[in-house]
Amino acid sequence: MNRCANEDFPLEDLMNSKTLWEKVNSLRQPFGIVMLNKHVVDMTLNWLCNTATMEGVHERILFFTLDQEAADALLKFYPTLRIFTLKAKCLQGSFKPLDATYMSFFLLRTNLIRALLLMKKSFWMLQADTFWRQNLFANKEYELNDLQINVALDQQGYSEISQTRKRQMNGANFLVIGQHASTLELFDQLHWYQTHFYVTDPDAMKIVCAKKGFHCNFIDHSIISGWEWIYGSQSKPPQLIQMDGETSGGKVEMLKQYHLWFLDDNNQCIPTTVSYAKNLAAKNQVPKFYSNSKLKQKLLLSIGDLLNNIPLIGRLYRIYGGIPSLYLQIF
């Protein structure tokens, strides 16, 4: 495994960064973290356009960029953004799902989470390939007062999927609570799995959350759902729709077909397209398109659902299925 994120940018370097401390301390908790390199600047600008009129959203985000090009491109359009840049040469290329660079990016994400927890901070880890119908920071359910949980995890799928697929972490948009010491222990254990197995963080998180002593809450699908919502009845539109599932590229083109792309050819924001997209979701009229990636994802999800429902084996698969499934893809 390419461990550049762990070896070249260890936890101690993040903890000792005065600039990172200053940026983080200037943000209201729970703030949001969006990580990116130059290859997803357009996706990030699309999200910034999507959330431009939502009160306080841009002001509560720290953009963690992996190259200077990404930082400069964001500041060109939004000069007041808070940005911290860690020049990570090994993470400046484009990612392919489950390749070594992709896995190392999420290892860096875990190290960043651990550093922020050592600072006693609570925050949302966010991905820009998410359509916001409403302001997540305005959600009363996850205000910090008296939250007796370690993490609030986004679930795979949407409300109409089978019960056996629910309470499985998607890993795109989730809340980390820094006021409990056990939260740091949880992510220390997650880091151990990521550095000892070729496993995604959502699959490793299943194992950690199954242990006693940790409280892993799962965010209701009415707040955050995945792309599968579009291919269901489209009833009860969620506040956020996470648009992953494009494993072979072409995500921008798919978002355009969904009418969830809000930029012109010069990456300028078109506010009317945001209003139009929200209206489509409210009326259950988001277009359905089946790319090769979507068809593959639906097949794999169906196979996983079948395994989940096998008596006795199903429970073990729901917890430990990620590790063997990854090895099957590699070998």
Short mmCIF file of C-alpha atoms in Angstrom, two decimals:
data_model
loop_
_atom_site.label_atom_id
_atom_site.label_comp_id
_atom_site.label_asym_id
_atom_site.label_seq_id
_atom_site.Cartn_x
_atom_site.Cartn_y
_atom_site.Cartn_z
CA MET A 1 0.00 0.00 0.00
CA ASN A 2 1.15 3.56 -0.74
CA ARG A 3 1.41 5.01 2.76
CA CYS A 4 2.59 8.46 1.75
CA ALA A 5 -0.11 10.14 3.82
CA ASN A 6 1.03 8.32 6.95
CA GLU A 7 4.80 8.46 6.42
CA ASP A 8 5.24 11.86 4.73
CA PHE A 9 2.57 13.72 6.73
CA PRO A 10 2.42 12.10 10.17
CA LEU A 11 0.08 13.13 12.94
CA GLU A 12 2.83 15.09 14.70
CA ASP A 13 3.33 17.41 11.70
CA LEU A 14 -0.35 18.30 11.66
CA MET A 15 -0.39 18.85 15.41
CA ASN A 16 2.67 21.11 15.24
CA SER A 17 1.31 23.30 12.45
CA LYS A 18 0.72 26.77 13.90
CA THR A 19 -1.15 27.79 10.74
CA LEU A 20 -3.57 24.88 11.04
CA TRP A 21 -4.21 25.71 14.71
CA GLU A 22 -4.91 29.35 13.86
CA LYS A 23 -7.31 28.45 11.04
CA VAL A 24 -9.19 25.92 13.16
CA ASN A 25 -9.48 28.20 16.19
CA SER A 26 -11.09 30.89 14.03
CA LEU A 27 -14.02 28.60 13.14
CA ARG A 28 -17.28 28.13 14.99
CA GLN A 29 -17.90 24.54 16.07
CA PRO A 30 -18.97 22.26 14.62
CA PHE A 31 -17.20 23.54 11.52
CA GLY A 32 -16.77 21.65 8.26
CA ILE A 33 -13.68 20.26 6.55
CA VAL A 34 -13.52 19.81 2.76
CA MET A 35 -10.36 18.13 1.42
CA LEU A 36 -9.33 18.49 -2.22
CA ASN A 37 -6.58 18.72 -4.80
CA LYS A 38 -6.52 20.53 -8.14
CA HIS A 39 -8.40 17.72 -9.90
CA VAL A 40 -11.64 18.36 -8.00
CA VAL A 41 -11.61 22.16 -7.94
CA ASP A 42 -14.55 22.26 -10.36
CA MET A 43 -16.57 19.94 -8.11
CA THR A 44 -15.75 22.12 -5.11
CA LEU A 45 -16.74 25.31 -6.94
CA ASN A 46 -20.01 23.61 -7.87
CA TRP A 47 -20.66 22.91 -4.18
CA LEU A 48 -19.73 26.48 -3.24
CA CYS A 49 -22.29 27.72 -5.76
CA ASN A 50 -24.87 25.28 -4.38
CA THR A 51 -24.40 26.62 -0.83
CA ALA A 52 -23.68 30.28 -1.64
CA THR A 53 -27.00 31.58 -0.29
CA MET A 54 -27.09 29.33 2.80
CA GLU A 55 -26.34 31.45 5.82
CA GLY A 56 -22.94 30.86 7.40
CA VAL A 57 -21.96 27.79 5.40
CA HIS A 58 -18.89 29.19 3.63
CA GLU A 59 -17.79 30.91 6.85
CA ARG A 60 -17.76 27.59 8.75
CA ILE A 61 -15.65 25.60 6.26
CA LEU A 62 -11.92 24.93 6.27
CA PHE A 63 -10.73 23.88 2.82
CA PHE A 64 -7.79 21.51 3.24
CA THR A 65 -5.99 21.63 -0.11
CA LEU A 66 -3.20 19.29 -1.19
CA ASP A 67 -1.59 21.65 -3.69
CA GLN A 68 -1.29 25.38 -4.21
CA GLU A 69 -3.16 25.24 -7.52
CA ALA A 70 -6.34 24.16 -5.74
CA ALA A 71 -6.04 26.92 -3.15
CA ASP A 72 -5.42 29.60 -5.78
CA ALA A 73 -8.36 28.43 -7.91
CA LEU A 74 -10.80 28.61 -5.00
CA LEU A 75 -9.57 32.02 -3.87
CA LYS A 76 -9.99 33.37 -7.40
CA PHE A 77 -13.76 32.97 -7.09
CA TYR A 78 -14.19 33.18 -3.28
CA PRO A 79 -11.34 35.32 -1.85
CA THR A 80 -12.52 35.15 1.79
CA LEU A 81 -12.47 31.36 2.16
CA ARG A 82 -10.42 29.81 4.96
CA ILE A 83 -7.84 27.53 3.33
CA PHE A 84 -5.02 25.42 4.74
CA THR A 85 -2.60 23.95 2.19
CA LEU A 86 -0.50 20.86 2.78
CA LYS A 87 1.62 20.28 -0.31
CA ALA A 88 1.34 16.53 -0.68
CA LYS A 89 3.10 15.54 -3.90
CA CYS A 90 2.03 11.92 -3.60
CA LEU A 91 -1.64 12.99 -3.40
CA GLN A 92 -1.74 15.57 -6.17
CA GLY A 93 -2.79 13.23 -8.98
CA SER A 94 -6.29 12.11 -9.85
CA PHE A 95 -7.64 9.24 -7.78
CA LYS A 96 -9.14 5.97 -8.93
CA PRO A 97 -11.40 4.13 -6.48
CA LEU A 98 -9.46 1.69 -4.30
CA ASP A 99 -6.03 2.42 -5.81
CA ALA A 100 -3.11 3.11 -3.45
CA THR A 101 -3.33 6.90 -3.80
CA TYR A 102 -7.07 6.83 -3.08
CA MET A 103 -6.50 4.75 0.05
CA SER A 104 -3.66 7.02 1.20
CA PHE A 105 -5.89 10.08 0.83
CA PHE A 106 -8.32 8.60 3.34
CA LEU A 107 -5.45 7.64 5.62
CA LEU A 108 -4.44 11.31 5.61
CA ARG A 109 -8.07 12.18 6.37
CA THR A 110 -7.95 9.96 9.45
CA ASN A 111 -4.70 11.58 10.60
CA LEU A 112 -6.30 15.00 10.17
CA ILE A 113 -9.30 13.88 12.21
CA ARG A 114 -6.98 12.62 14.97
CA ALA A 115 -5.12 15.94 15.00
CA LEU A 116 -8.36 17.91 15.31
CA LEU A 117 -9.53 15.63 18.12
CA LEU A 118 -6.29 16.30 19.99
CA MET A 119 -7.27 19.98 19.67
CA LYS A 120 -10.64 19.03 21.29
CA LYS A 121 -12.62 20.14 18.22
CA SER A 122 -15.96 18.91 16.88
CA PHE A 123 -16.50 19.07 13.13
CA TRP A 124 -18.13 17.70 10.01
CA MET A 125 -16.01 15.91 7.42
CA LEU A 126 -17.68 16.86 4.13
CA GLN A 127 -17.39 15.98 0.46
CA ALA A 128 -18.08 18.47 -2.30
CA ASP A 129 -19.87 15.92 -4.50
CA THR A 130 -22.97 16.37 -2.34
CA PHE A 131 -26.10 18.31 -3.28
CA TRP A 132 -27.38 20.44 -0.40
CA ARG A 133 -31.11 21.16 -0.48
CA GLN A 134 -30.90 22.68 2.98
CA ASN A 135 -28.24 24.02 5.33
CA LEU A 136 -26.75 21.10 7.27
CA PHE A 137 -25.43 23.47 9.95
CA ALA A 138 -29.00 24.59 10.68
CA ASN A 139 -30.04 21.04 11.63
CA LYS A 140 -31.06 21.08 15.30
CA GLU A 141 -30.56 17.35 15.84
CA TYR A 142 -26.78 17.63 15.75
CA GLU A 143 -26.15 20.70 17.84
CA LEU A 144 -23.26 20.02 20.19
CA ASN A 145 -25.08 20.53 23.49
CA ASP A 146 -25.27 17.20 25.36
CA LEU A 147 -24.50 15.00 22.33
CA GLN A 148 -23.46 11.74 24.00
CA ILE A 149 -22.00 10.15 20.89
CA ASN A 150 -18.56 9.78 19.33
CA VAL A 151 -19.59 10.08 15.69
CA ALA A 152 -22.71 10.61 13.61
CA LEU A 153 -22.18 8.60 10.43
CA ASP A 154 -23.89 9.00 7.08
CA GLN A 155 -25.59 5.80 5.95
CA GLN A 156 -25.37 4.10 2.60
CA GLY A 157 -28.43 4.27 0.37
CA TYR A 158 -31.75 5.89 1.26
CA SER A 159 -34.88 5.19 3.28
CA GLU A 160 -36.30 2.55 0.92
CA ILE A 161 -33.33 0.14 0.97
CA SER A 162 -33.51 -3.12 2.92
CA GLN A 163 -33.00 -3.02 6.68
CA THR A 164 -29.85 -5.14 6.40
CA ARG A 165 -28.13 -2.39 4.38
CA LYS A 166 -29.01 0.37 6.80
CA ARG A 167 -26.62 1.53 9.54
CA GLN A 168 -23.66 1.03 7.20
CA MET A 169 -21.30 4.02 6.91
CA ASN A 170 -21.06 5.74 3.54
CA GLY A 171 -18.13 7.89 4.62
CA ALA A 172 -18.71 11.14 2.73
CA ASN A 173 -20.40 13.48 5.25
CA PHE A 174 -20.13 12.68 8.95
CA LEU A 175 -19.88 14.45 12.30
CA VAL A 176 -17.00 13.89 14.74
CA ILE A 177 -17.51 14.86 18.40
CA GLY A 178 -14.33 16.08 20.07
CA GLN A 179 -15.58 16.52 23.63
CA HIS A 180 -15.26 12.81 24.49
CA ALA A 181 -11.84 11.20 24.97
CA SER A 182 -13.16 7.92 23.57
CA THR A 183 -13.64 9.55 20.15
CA LEU A 184 -9.87 9.86 19.74
CA GLU A 185 -9.48 6.22 20.76
CA LEU A 186 -12.05 5.26 18.11
CA PHE A 187 -10.08 7.00 15.36
CA ASP A 188 -6.77 5.65 16.68
CA GLN A 189 -8.22 2.17 16.18
CA LEU A 190 -9.53 3.13 12.74
CA HIS A 191 -6.02 4.31 11.85
CA TRP A 192 -4.59 0.95 12.97
CA TYR A 193 -6.89 -0.96 10.61
CA GLN A 194 -6.09 1.39 7.74
CA THR A 195 -2.34 0.90 8.19
CA HIS A 196 -2.50 -2.89 8.63
CA PHE A 197 -5.12 -3.85 6.03
CA TYR A 198 -5.94 -2.65 2.53
CA VAL A 199 -9.37 -1.51 3.64
CA THR A 200 -11.52 1.59 3.19
CA ASP A 201 -12.32 3.65 6.27
CA PRO A 202 -16.09 2.90 6.12
CA ASP A 203 -15.34 -0.85 6.11
CA ALA A 204 -12.87 -0.48 8.98
CA MET A 205 -15.32 1.74 10.85
CA LYS A 206 -17.86 -1.11 10.88
CA ILE A 207 -15.41 -3.21 12.87
CA VAL A 208 -14.51 -0.44 15.30
CA CYS A 209 -18.12 0.61 15.90
CA ALA A 210 -19.06 -3.00 16.68
CA LYS A 211 -16.80 -2.87 19.75
CA LYS A 212 -18.07 -1.95 23.19
CA GLY A 213 -17.19 1.47 24.51
CA PHE A 214 -17.95 3.48 21.38
CA HIS A 215 -21.21 5.20 20.49
CA CYS A 216 -21.63 5.40 16.71
CA ASN A 217 -24.82 7.19 15.76
CA PHE A 218 -26.24 6.91 12.24
CA ILE A 219 -27.69 9.99 10.55
CA ASP A 220 -31.26 9.47 9.39
CA HIS A 221 -31.81 9.16 5.65
CA SER A 222 -34.15 12.16 5.84
CA ILE A 223 -31.05 14.27 6.52
CA ILE A 224 -28.46 12.61 4.24
CA SER A 225 -29.13 10.02 1.54
CA GLY A 226 -27.01 8.59 -1.25
CA TRP A 227 -27.47 8.69 -5.02
CA GLU A 228 -29.81 5.69 -4.87
CA TRP A 229 -32.59 8.04 -3.74
CA ILE A 230 -32.77 9.32 -7.32
CA TYR A 231 -33.46 5.80 -8.60
CA GLY A 232 -36.19 5.08 -6.08
CA SER A 233 -39.61 6.71 -5.79
CA GLN A 234 -37.97 10.07 -4.96
CA SER A 235 -40.40 10.53 -2.09
CA LYS A 236 -39.39 12.50 1.01
CA PRO A 237 -36.42 14.39 -0.47
CA PRO A 238 -33.49 14.40 1.98
CA GLN A 239 -31.69 17.56 3.03
CA LEU A 240 -28.46 16.34 1.39
CA ILE A 241 -27.90 13.88 -1.48
CA GLN A 242 -24.40 12.41 -1.77
CA MET A 243 -23.55 11.83 -5.43
CA ASP A 244 -20.84 9.17 -5.47
CA GLY A 245 -21.13 5.90 -7.40
CA GLU A 246 -19.20 6.99 -10.51
CA THR A 247 -16.22 4.64 -10.29
CA SER A 248 -14.93 5.19 -13.84
CA GLY A 249 -14.96 8.99 -13.98
CA GLY A 250 -17.51 11.20 -15.70
CA LYS A 251 -19.08 12.52 -12.51
CA VAL A 252 -19.38 16.06 -13.83
CA GLU A 253 -21.25 14.88 -16.92
CA MET A 254 -23.60 12.80 -14.79
CA LEU A 255 -24.30 15.78 -12.53
CA LYS A 256 -25.15 17.82 -15.59
CA GLN A 257 -27.68 15.18 -16.63
CA TYR A 258 -29.21 15.24 -13.15
CA HIS A 259 -29.41 19.07 -13.43
CA LEU A 260 -27.13 19.27 -10.39
CA TRP A 261 -24.34 21.19 -12.13
CA PHE A 262 -24.41 24.91 -11.34
CA LEU A 263 -21.41 26.39 -13.20
CA ASP A 264 -20.97 27.83 -16.67
CA ASP A 265 -18.01 26.96 -18.92
CA ASN A 266 -15.86 29.47 -17.06
CA ASN A 267 -16.71 27.98 -13.64
CA GLN A 268 -18.90 30.96 -12.79
CA CYS A 269 -21.85 30.25 -10.50
CA ILE A 270 -25.36 30.31 -12.04
CA PRO A 271 -27.72 30.80 -9.05
CA THR A 272 -30.89 30.03 -11.02
CA THR A 273 -29.68 26.48 -11.69
CA VAL A 274 -29.48 25.85 -7.94
CA SER A 275 -33.10 26.94 -7.47
CA TYR A 276 -34.14 24.76 -10.40
CA ALA A 277 -32.41 21.69 -8.94
CA LYS A 278 -34.03 22.19 -5.54
CA ASN A 279 -37.41 22.46 -7.23
CA LEU A 280 -36.82 19.22 -9.18
CA ALA A 281 -35.97 17.35 -5.98
CA ALA A 282 -38.98 18.80 -4.14
CA LYS A 283 -41.28 17.64 -6.96
CA ASN A 284 -39.62 14.19 -7.23
CA GLN A 285 -38.50 14.92 -10.79
CA VAL A 286 -34.71 14.49 -10.76
CA PRO A 287 -33.84 12.71 -14.06
CA LYS A 288 -32.66 9.09 -13.89
CA PHE A 289 -29.68 8.07 -16.02
CA TYR A 290 -27.87 4.74 -15.96
CA SER A 291 -24.13 4.99 -16.59
CA ASN A 292 -21.92 1.90 -16.67
CA SER A 293 -20.69 2.79 -13.19
CA LYS A 294 -24.23 3.07 -11.84
CA LEU A 295 -25.18 -0.32 -13.30
CA LYS A 296 -22.06 -1.90 -11.81
CA GLN A 297 -22.75 -0.31 -8.44
CA LYS A 298 -26.35 -1.52 -8.42
CA LEU A 299 -25.17 -5.07 -9.22
CA LEU A 300 -22.56 -5.04 -6.45
CA LEU A 301 -25.06 -3.60 -3.98
CA SER A 302 -27.53 -6.36 -4.86
CA ILE A 303 -24.87 -9.02 -4.28
CA GLY A 304 -23.96 -7.44 -0.95
CA ASP A 305 -27.63 -7.30 0.04
CA LEU A 306 -27.95 -11.01 -0.74
CA LEU A 307 -24.94 -11.83 1.47
CA ASN A 308 -26.31 -9.61 4.25
CA ASN A 309 -29.49 -11.70 4.41
CA ILE A 310 -27.85 -15.12 4.73
CA PRO A 311 -28.63 -16.46 8.23
CA LEU A 312 -25.67 -16.29 10.65
CA ILE A 313 -23.22 -15.40 7.87
CA GLY A 314 -25.06 -12.15 7.17
CA ARG A 315 -24.21 -10.51 10.49
CA LEU A 316 -20.52 -11.38 10.13
CA TYR A 317 -20.51 -10.08 6.56
CA ARG A 318 -22.08 -6.78 7.64
CA ILE A 319 -19.18 -6.22 10.05
CA TYR A 320 -16.20 -7.88 8.34
CA GLY A 321 -17.28 -8.00 4.70
CA GLY A 322 -15.15 -5.07 3.60
CA ILE A 323 -11.76 -6.69 4.08
CA PRO A 324 -12.34 -9.87 2.02
CA SER A 325 -14.32 -7.94 -0.59
CA LEU A 326 -11.34 -5.66 -1.18
CA TYR A 327 -8.95 -8.59 -1.51
CA LEU A 328 -11.27 -10.23 -4.03
CA GLN A 329 -11.12 -7.06 -6.14
CA ILE A 330 -7.32 -6.94 -5.95
CA PHE A 331 -6.52 -10.60 -6.52
#
